[in-house]
Amino acid sequence: MEGRSVTRLLVIEDEELVREGLLANLKLEGYEVLGCANGVDGIEAYERESPDLVILDLMIPGFDGLEVCRRIRQSGRGTPIIILTAKCSEVDKVVGLELGADDYLTKPFGMRELFARI
């Protein structure tokens, strides 16, 4: 979309209905999107595709979301990360942000709020 600095998104979410819903809605908004169901595939897609932003669930198989966040930060690219998770305690939020996430959104969430955060 014209004027947007974020156009390519990687969604790492193991719940198929949530992932597919996110991908469909993000495509409707004009984003180029790729989805992965686990942390291992997510890291591989991140390295291969160089997305502009990552939307990351914490409770995913393979590498959990915190490990994925850690590895993305170790890449040195500075790609923004939005954690999108059911884990809603203050401790969970602080840990995610301290590991390098740029934002933290808890489920259930509204698509308009997610779009605003992107």
GROMACS .gro file of N, CA and C in nm:
model
  354
    1MET      N    1   0.084  -0.116   0.000
    1MET     CA    2   0.000   0.000   0.000
    1MET      C    3   0.089   0.123   0.000
    2GLU      N    4   0.048   0.221  -0.074
    2GLU     CA    5   0.128   0.341  -0.090
    2GLU      C    6   0.150   0.413   0.042
    3GLY      N    7   0.274   0.453   0.067
    3GLY     CA    8   0.306   0.527   0.187
    3GLY      C    9   0.334   0.440   0.309
    4ARG      N   10   0.317   0.313   0.298
    4ARG     CA   11   0.339   0.222   0.411
    4ARG      C   12   0.484   0.176   0.412
    5SER      N   13   0.545   0.179   0.529
    5SER     CA   14   0.680   0.125   0.539
    5SER      C   15   0.677  -0.025   0.568
    6VAL      N   16   0.565  -0.071   0.622
    6VAL     CA   17   0.549  -0.214   0.651
    6VAL      C   18   0.457  -0.272   0.544
    7THR      N   19   0.510  -0.364   0.464
    7THR     CA   20   0.426  -0.425   0.361
    7THR      C   21   0.429  -0.577   0.367
    8ARG      N   22   0.540  -0.635   0.409
    8ARG     CA   23   0.554  -0.781   0.416
    8ARG      C   24   0.550  -0.827   0.561
    9LEU      N   25   0.452  -0.911   0.591
    9LEU     CA   26   0.434  -0.956   0.728
    9LEU      C   27   0.450  -1.107   0.739
   10LEU      N   28   0.511  -1.150   0.847
   10LEU     CA   29   0.522  -1.291   0.880
   10LEU      C   30   0.440  -1.316   1.005
   11VAL      N   31   0.343  -1.407   0.995
   11VAL     CA   32   0.259  -1.444   1.108
   11VAL      C   33   0.300  -1.583   1.154
   12ILE      N   34   0.344  -1.594   1.280
   12ILE     CA   35   0.383  -1.723   1.337
   12ILE      C   36   0.282  -1.756   1.446
   13GLU      N   37   0.189  -1.844   1.414
   13GLU     CA   38   0.074  -1.875   1.500
   13GLU      C   39   0.035  -2.021   1.475
   14ASP      N   40   0.027  -2.101   1.582
   14ASP     CA   41  -0.003  -2.243   1.564
   14ASP      C   42  -0.152  -2.274   1.552
   15GLU      N   43  -0.239  -2.189   1.604
   15GLU     CA   44  -0.383  -2.214   1.593
   15GLU      C   45  -0.427  -2.181   1.451
   16GLU      N   46  -0.465  -2.284   1.377
   16GLU     CA   47  -0.493  -2.268   1.234
   16GLU      C   48  -0.601  -2.164   1.206
   17LEU      N   49  -0.711  -2.167   1.281
   17LEU     CA   50  -0.818  -2.071   1.256
   17LEU      C   51  -0.773  -1.927   1.281
   18VAL      N   52  -0.697  -1.907   1.385
   18VAL     CA   53  -0.644  -1.773   1.415
   18VAL      C   54  -0.548  -1.730   1.305
   19ARG      N   55  -0.456  -1.819   1.269
   19ARG     CA   56  -0.356  -1.787   1.165
   19ARG      C   57  -0.425  -1.754   1.032
   20GLU      N   58  -0.516  -1.840   0.990
   20GLU     CA   59  -0.583  -1.818   0.862
   20GLU      C   60  -0.668  -1.691   0.864
   21GLY      N   61  -0.732  -1.662   0.978
   21GLY     CA   62  -0.809  -1.538   0.990
   21GLY      C   63  -0.720  -1.415   0.981
   22LEU      N   64  -0.606  -1.421   1.049
   22LEU     CA   65  -0.510  -1.310   1.042
   22LEU      C   66  -0.461  -1.290   0.899
   23LEU      N   67  -0.421  -1.399   0.835
   23LEU     CA   68  -0.369  -1.388   0.699
   23LEU      C   69  -0.473  -1.329   0.605
   24ALA      N   70  -0.597  -1.375   0.615
   24ALA     CA   71  -0.703  -1.326   0.527
   24ALA      C   72  -0.729  -1.176   0.550
   25ASN      N   73  -0.739  -1.136   0.677
   25ASN     CA   74  -0.765  -0.996   0.706
   25ASN      C   75  -0.648  -0.906   0.667
   26LEU      N   76  -0.526  -0.952   0.689
   26LEU     CA   77  -0.410  -0.872   0.652
   26LEU      C   78  -0.399  -0.858   0.500
   27LYS      N   79  -0.431  -0.963   0.428
   27LYS     CA   80  -0.432  -0.956   0.280
   27LYS      C   81  -0.535  -0.855   0.233
   28LEU      N   82  -0.654  -0.855   0.296
   28LEU     CA   83  -0.758  -0.758   0.259
   28LEU      C   84  -0.712  -0.615   0.281
   29GLU      N   85  -0.624  -0.595   0.377
   29GLU     CA   86  -0.569  -0.461   0.403
   29GLU      C   87  -0.453  -0.427   0.310
   30GLY      N   88  -0.416  -0.519   0.223
   30GLY     CA   89  -0.313  -0.491   0.124
   30GLY      C   90  -0.173  -0.535   0.160
   31TYR      N   91  -0.161  -0.610   0.269
   31TYR     CA   92  -0.028  -0.659   0.308
   31TYR      C   93   0.006  -0.787   0.234
   32GLU      N   94   0.134  -0.807   0.211
   32GLU     CA   95   0.186  -0.935   0.162
   32GLU      C   96   0.216  -1.017   0.286
   33VAL      N   97   0.157  -1.136   0.297
   33VAL     CA   98   0.169  -1.212   0.421
   33VAL      C   99   0.214  -1.355   0.398
   34LEU      N  100   0.280  -1.406   0.499
   34LEU     CA  101   0.324  -1.546   0.502
   34LEU      C  102   0.293  -1.597   0.642
   35GLY      N  103   0.241  -1.719   0.652
   35GLY     CA  104   0.209  -1.776   0.781
   35GLY      C  105   0.285  -1.903   0.808
   36CYS      N  106   0.321  -1.923   0.934
   36CYS     CA  107   0.389  -2.044   0.979
   36CYS      C  108   0.321  -2.091   1.107
   37ALA      N  109   0.322  -2.224   1.128
   37ALA     CA  110   0.252  -2.283   1.242
   37ALA      C  111   0.344  -2.318   1.358
   38ASN      N  112   0.475  -2.302   1.342
   38ASN     CA  113   0.566  -2.335   1.453
   38ASN      C  114   0.691  -2.247   1.446
   39GLY      N  115   0.766  -2.250   1.554
   39GLY     CA  116   0.883  -2.164   1.565
   39GLY      C  117   0.996  -2.198   1.470
   40VAL      N  118   1.016  -2.326   1.443
   40VAL     CA  119   1.124  -2.366   1.351
   40VAL      C  120   1.096  -2.313   1.211
   41ASP      N  121   0.974  -2.338   1.161
   41ASP     CA  122   0.937  -2.287   1.029
   41ASP      C  123   0.937  -2.134   1.027
   42GLY      N  124   0.897  -2.075   1.140
   42GLY     CA  125   0.894  -1.930   1.148
   42GLY      C  126   1.033  -1.868   1.134
   43ILE      N  127   1.131  -1.925   1.202
   43ILE     CA  128   1.269  -1.875   1.191
   43ILE      C  129   1.321  -1.893   1.048
   44GLU      N  130   1.295  -2.008   0.989
   44GLU     CA  131   1.338  -2.032   0.851
   44GLU      C  132   1.274  -1.932   0.755
   45ALA      N  133   1.143  -1.907   0.772
   45ALA     CA  134   1.074  -1.810   0.686
   45ALA      C  135   1.128  -1.670   0.708
   46TYR      N  136   1.158  -1.635   0.833
   46TYR     CA  137   1.214  -1.504   0.863
   46TYR      C  138   1.347  -1.485   0.791
   47GLU      N  139   1.433  -1.584   0.798
   47GLU     CA  140   1.565  -1.574   0.735
   47GLU      C  141   1.554  -1.571   0.583
   48ARG      N  142   1.460  -1.645   0.530
   48ARG     CA  143   1.444  -1.655   0.383
   48ARG      C  144   1.372  -1.533   0.324
   49GLU      N  145   1.268  -1.484   0.393
   49GLU     CA  146   1.179  -1.384   0.336
   49GLU      C  147   1.207  -1.240   0.378
   50SER      N  148   1.282  -1.218   0.485
   50SER     CA  149   1.312  -1.084   0.536
   50SER      C  150   1.187  -0.995   0.546
   51PRO      N  151   1.090  -1.036   0.627
   51PRO     CA  152   0.967  -0.956   0.639
   51PRO      C  153   0.993  -0.821   0.705
   52ASP      N  154   0.899  -0.729   0.686
   52ASP     CA  155   0.907  -0.597   0.747
   52ASP      C  156   0.860  -0.598   0.892
   53LEU      N  157   0.778  -0.699   0.927
   53LEU     CA  158   0.724  -0.708   1.062
   53LEU      C  159   0.685  -0.852   1.089
   54VAL      N  160   0.699  -0.895   1.216
   54VAL     CA  161   0.662  -1.030   1.256
   54VAL      C  162   0.552  -1.021   1.361
   55ILE      N  163   0.445  -1.098   1.340
   55ILE     CA  164   0.339  -1.114   1.440
   55ILE      C  165   0.359  -1.253   1.498
   56LEU      N  166   0.382  -1.261   1.628
   56LEU     CA  167   0.433  -1.382   1.690
   56LEU      C  168   0.352  -1.426   1.811
   57ASP      N  169   0.303  -1.549   1.806
   57ASP     CA  170   0.240  -1.610   1.923
   57ASP      C  171   0.351  -1.664   2.013
   58LEU      N  172   0.328  -1.668   2.143
   58LEU     CA  173   0.430  -1.720   2.234
   58LEU      C  174   0.422  -1.870   2.251
   59MET      N  175   0.302  -1.925   2.253
   59MET     CA  176   0.285  -2.068   2.280
   59MET      C  177   0.272  -2.144   2.149
   60ILE      N  178   0.386  -2.168   2.086
   60ILE     CA  179   0.392  -2.239   1.958
   60ILE      C  180   0.487  -2.357   1.972
   61PRO      N  181   0.465  -2.462   1.891
   61PRO     CA  182   0.555  -2.577   1.896
   61PRO      C  183   0.691  -2.546   1.833
   62GLY      N  184   0.784  -2.637   1.852
   62GLY     CA  185   0.920  -2.616   1.804
   62GLY      C  186   0.987  -2.518   1.898
   63PHE      N  187   1.047  -2.413   1.845
   63PHE     CA  188   1.095  -2.305   1.930
   63PHE      C  189   0.973  -2.229   1.978
   64ASP      N  190   0.964  -2.201   2.109
   64ASP     CA  191   0.851  -2.120   2.154
   64ASP      C  192   0.872  -1.976   2.108
   65GLY      N  193   0.769  -1.895   2.127
   65GLY     CA  194   0.774  -1.758   2.079
   65GLY      C  195   0.886  -1.675   2.139
   66LEU      N  196   0.919  -1.698   2.266
   66LEU     CA  197   1.028  -1.624   2.326
   66LEU      C  198   1.161  -1.656   2.260
   67GLU      N  199   1.181  -1.783   2.227
   67GLU     CA  200   1.305  -1.822   2.158
   67GLU      C  201   1.308  -1.764   2.016
   68VAL      N  202   1.195  -1.764   1.949
   68VAL     CA  203   1.188  -1.703   1.816
   68VAL      C  204   1.222  -1.555   1.825
   69CYS      N  205   1.165  -1.486   1.922
   69CYS     CA  206   1.194  -1.344   1.942
   69CYS      C  207   1.344  -1.323   1.966
   70ARG      N  208   1.401  -1.405   2.052
   70ARG     CA  209   1.544  -1.397   2.083
   70ARG      C  210   1.628  -1.413   1.956
   71ARG      N  211   1.594  -1.512   1.875
   71ARG     CA  212   1.671  -1.539   1.753
   71ARG      C  213   1.656  -1.427   1.649
   72ILE      N  214   1.536  -1.373   1.639
   72ILE     CA  215   1.516  -1.261   1.546
   72ILE      C  216   1.601  -1.143   1.591
   73ARG      N  217   1.604  -1.114   1.720
   73ARG     CA  218   1.686  -1.003   1.770
   73ARG      C  219   1.835  -1.029   1.748
   74GLN      N  220   1.877  -1.155   1.759
   74GLN     CA  221   2.018  -1.188   1.736
   74GLN      C  222   2.058  -1.169   1.591
   75SER      N  223   1.962  -1.168   1.500
   75SER     CA  224   1.994  -1.149   1.358
   75SER      C  225   2.046  -1.008   1.331
   76GLY      N  226   2.014  -0.915   1.421
   76GLY     CA  227   2.062  -0.777   1.406
   76GLY      C  228   1.987  -0.693   1.305
   77ARG      N  229   1.878  -0.745   1.249
   77ARG     CA  230   1.805  -0.670   1.145
   77ARG      C  231   1.712  -0.563   1.201
   78GLY      N  232   1.671  -0.576   1.326
   78GLY     CA  233   1.582  -0.475   1.385
   78GLY      C  234   1.438  -0.483   1.338
   79THR      N  235   1.397  -0.597   1.287
   79THR     CA  236   1.260  -0.614   1.239
   79THR      C  237   1.163  -0.600   1.357
   80PRO      N  238   1.059  -0.516   1.342
   80PRO     CA  239   0.961  -0.504   1.450
   80PRO      C  240   0.888  -0.636   1.475
   81ILE      N  241   0.859  -0.661   1.602
   81ILE     CA  242   0.788  -0.783   1.643
   81ILE      C  243   0.669  -0.742   1.729
   82ILE      N  244   0.552  -0.791   1.692
   82ILE     CA  245   0.433  -0.776   1.775
   82ILE      C  246   0.400  -0.914   1.829
   83ILE      N  247   0.402  -0.928   1.960
   83ILE     CA  248   0.361  -1.053   2.023
   83ILE      C  249   0.209  -1.051   2.034
   84LEU      N  250   0.147  -1.159   1.988
   84LEU     CA  251   0.001  -1.173   1.990
   84LEU      C  252  -0.028  -1.305   2.060
   85THR      N  253  -0.073  -1.300   2.185
   85THR     CA  254  -0.079  -1.421   2.266
   85THR      C  255  -0.192  -1.418   2.368
   86ALA      N  256  -0.224  -1.535   2.419
   86ALA     CA  257  -0.322  -1.547   2.528
   86ALA      C  258  -0.257  -1.520   2.663
   87LYS      N  259  -0.125  -1.518   2.670
   87LYS     CA  260  -0.055  -1.493   2.796
   87LYS      C  261  -0.067  -1.344   2.830
   88CYS      N  262  -0.142  -1.316   2.937
   88CYS     CA  263  -0.177  -1.177   2.962
   88CYS      C  264  -0.129  -1.120   3.095
   89SER      N  265  -0.048  -1.195   3.169
   89SER     CA  266  -0.001  -1.139   3.296
   89SER      C  267   0.104  -1.031   3.270
   90GLU      N  268   0.120  -0.943   3.368
   90GLU     CA  269   0.219  -0.837   3.355
   90GLU      C  270   0.359  -0.895   3.337
   91VAL      N  271   0.389  -1.004   3.408
   91VAL     CA  272   0.521  -1.068   3.398
   91VAL      C  273   0.545  -1.116   3.254
   92ASP      N  274   0.445  -1.181   3.194
   92ASP     CA  275   0.459  -1.227   3.055
   92ASP      C  276   0.486  -1.111   2.961
   93LYS      N  277   0.412  -1.003   2.979
   93LYS     CA  278   0.430  -0.885   2.893
   93LYS      C  279   0.570  -0.827   2.908
   94VAL      N  280   0.615  -0.812   3.032
   94VAL     CA  281   0.747  -0.755   3.057
   94VAL      C  282   0.857  -0.844   2.998
   95VAL      N  283   0.846  -0.974   3.016
   95VAL     CA  284   0.946  -1.066   2.961
   95VAL      C  285   0.951  -1.054   2.809
   96GLY      N  286   0.836  -1.053   2.745
   96GLY     CA  287   0.831  -1.039   2.599
   96GLY      C  288   0.893  -0.910   2.551
   97LEU      N  289   0.862  -0.802   2.618
   97LEU     CA  290   0.918  -0.672   2.579
   97LEU      C  291   1.067  -0.665   2.608
   98GLU      N  292   1.110  -0.723   2.719
   98GLU     CA  293   1.254  -0.722   2.752
   98GLU      C  294   1.335  -0.806   2.654
   99LEU      N  295   1.273  -0.910   2.596
   99LEU     CA  296   1.344  -0.992   2.498
   99LEU      C  297   1.351  -0.925   2.361
  100GLY      N  298   1.282  -0.813   2.346
  100GLY     CA  299   1.296  -0.738   2.222
  100GLY      C  300   1.169  -0.718   2.142
  101ALA      N  301   1.055  -0.764   2.192
  101ALA     CA  302   0.931  -0.737   2.120
  101ALA      C  303   0.903  -0.587   2.123
  102ASP      N  304   0.844  -0.536   2.017
  102ASP     CA  305   0.812  -0.394   2.009
  102ASP      C  306   0.674  -0.363   2.063
  103ASP      N  307   0.588  -0.463   2.063
  103ASP     CA  308   0.452  -0.445   2.113
  103ASP      C  309   0.399  -0.579   2.159
  104TYR      N  310   0.292  -0.576   2.238
  104TYR     CA  311   0.238  -0.697   2.300
  104TYR      C  312   0.087  -0.682   2.302
  105LEU      N  313   0.017  -0.771   2.234
  105LEU     CA  314  -0.129  -0.766   2.224
  105LEU      C  315  -0.184  -0.900   2.269
  106THR      N  316  -0.283  -0.896   2.359
  106THR     CA  317  -0.337  -1.021   2.412
  106THR      C  318  -0.464  -1.063   2.340
  107LYS      N  319  -0.483  -1.196   2.334
  107LYS     CA  320  -0.604  -1.254   2.277
  107LYS      C  321  -0.710  -1.258   2.386
  108PRO      N  322  -0.834  -1.237   2.353
  108PRO     CA  323  -0.885  -1.200   2.221
  108PRO      C  324  -0.849  -1.054   2.189
  109PHE      N  325  -0.840  -1.025   2.062
  109PHE     CA  326  -0.799  -0.893   2.016
  109PHE      C  327  -0.891  -0.850   1.902
  110GLY      N  328  -0.891  -0.723   1.873
  110GLY     CA  329  -0.968  -0.670   1.761
  110GLY      C  330  -0.875  -0.644   1.643
  111MET      N  331  -0.922  -0.672   1.525
  111MET     CA  332  -0.839  -0.651   1.405
  111MET      C  333  -0.804  -0.503   1.388
  112ARG      N  334  -0.897  -0.414   1.419
  112ARG     CA  335  -0.867  -0.271   1.403
  112ARG      C  336  -0.752  -0.229   1.496
  113GLU      N  337  -0.750  -0.285   1.617
  113GLU     CA  338  -0.640  -0.253   1.708
  113GLU      C  339  -0.509  -0.308   1.653
  114LEU      N  340  -0.511  -0.430   1.601
  114LEU     CA  341  -0.389  -0.487   1.542
  114LEU      C  342  -0.342  -0.402   1.426
  115PHE      N  343  -0.433  -0.360   1.338
  115PHE     CA  344  -0.394  -0.275   1.225
  115PHE      C  345  -0.330  -0.145   1.275
  116ALA      N  346  -0.386  -0.087   1.378
  116ALA     CA  347  -0.330   0.037   1.434
  116ALA      C  348  -0.189   0.014   1.487
  117ARG      N  349  -0.167  -0.099   1.549
  117ARG     CA  350  -0.034  -0.129   1.604
  117ARG      C  351   0.067  -0.157   1.494
  118ILE      N  352   0.023  -0.218   1.385
  118ILE     CA  353   0.112  -0.242   1.272
  118ILE      C  354   0.157  -0.109   1.215
   0.00000   0.00000   0.00000
